[in-house]
């Protein structure tokens, strides 16, 4: 399962076609890193955290929320790093690398 929680950037980059569900925090009344946003998305698909993968560019909000929900996390950014004691499961700097990184994790 792949979920996009933000849709604006995905649509702008033409990547929205890869995502069959988008969860917008503005429609739920809570924001990342609130674990409810991540568990709501998983619940919509009826999947467990270990079956889920989150891709984000904000370690504080994205990594923290995804890991608290038990999901795997791929970081999109210039520097592959960790946040406090949490570490991404993978990372990429260019969207052309995304498919390879996902296949390595899954």
XYZ file of C-alpha atoms in Angstrom:
106
model
C 0.000 0.000 0.000
C 1.272 3.450 -0.851
C -0.500 6.490 0.532
C -0.021 10.162 -0.152
C -1.050 12.397 2.723
C -0.279 15.602 0.837
C -1.546 15.932 -2.682
C -0.482 19.349 -4.013
C 3.154 18.479 -4.637
C 2.276 15.058 -5.986
C -0.111 16.501 -8.561
C 2.357 19.203 -9.547
C 5.051 16.582 -10.183
C 2.683 14.224 -11.982
C 3.173 11.542 -9.327
C -0.432 11.401 -8.145
C -1.110 8.598 -10.636
C 0.923 6.260 -8.396
C -1.301 6.815 -5.366
C -4.739 5.312 -5.044
C -5.624 7.195 -1.871
C -4.856 10.666 -0.570
C -5.527 11.684 3.008
C -5.653 15.433 3.625
C -5.145 16.515 7.213
C -7.414 19.519 6.667
C -10.349 17.122 6.314
C -9.667 15.323 9.586
C -8.865 18.126 12.024
C -5.408 16.922 13.011
C -1.998 17.334 11.426
C 1.242 15.410 11.118
C 2.875 14.010 13.171
C -0.422 13.049 14.845
C -0.503 9.274 14.569
C -4.265 9.365 13.893
C -3.604 10.671 10.390
C -1.418 7.677 9.591
C -3.683 5.107 11.262
C -6.704 6.591 9.465
C -4.970 6.036 6.142
C -4.066 2.458 7.015
C -7.610 1.832 8.216
C -9.040 3.041 4.895
C -7.097 0.240 3.199
C -7.497 -2.313 5.945
C -3.750 -2.878 6.206
C -1.336 -3.276 9.076
C 1.587 -0.898 9.692
C 4.143 -3.472 8.527
C 2.368 -3.524 5.148
C 2.600 0.263 4.811
C 5.190 2.701 3.561
C 5.266 6.476 3.981
C 7.383 8.832 1.873
C 8.056 12.304 3.213
C 10.456 15.218 3.259
C 10.073 16.389 6.836
C 11.836 14.294 9.435
C 10.079 15.901 12.382
C 6.543 15.551 11.037
C 6.705 12.717 8.510
C 9.265 10.372 10.040
C 7.968 10.839 13.562
C 4.331 10.241 12.613
C 5.004 7.266 10.356
C 7.295 5.529 12.835
C 4.912 6.141 15.742
C 2.252 4.440 13.623
C 4.606 1.507 12.961
C 5.085 2.247 9.259
C 8.253 2.093 7.215
C 9.520 5.493 6.095
C 11.454 6.742 3.073
C 12.992 10.184 3.297
C 13.033 12.497 0.286
C 15.745 15.062 0.784
C 19.325 16.080 0.338
C 20.729 14.513 3.479
C 19.810 11.063 4.686
C 19.675 11.479 8.438
C 17.752 10.486 11.506
C 15.471 12.387 13.861
C 16.169 11.808 17.540
C 16.359 8.014 17.798
C 14.290 7.389 14.637
C 15.951 6.565 11.344
C 14.424 6.366 7.845
C 14.295 2.947 6.207
C 15.568 4.448 2.971
C 16.067 7.708 1.169
C 16.345 9.366 -2.216
C 17.226 12.762 -3.650
C 15.539 12.585 -7.043
C 12.166 11.107 -7.966
C 13.885 8.975 -10.603
C 15.321 6.947 -7.675
C 11.966 6.330 -6.003
C 11.007 3.051 -7.674
C 14.411 1.505 -6.869
C 14.290 2.607 -3.234
C 10.771 1.245 -2.753
C 11.715 -2.105 -4.282
C 14.747 -2.342 -1.954
C 12.554 -1.804 1.118
C 9.594 -3.928 0.100
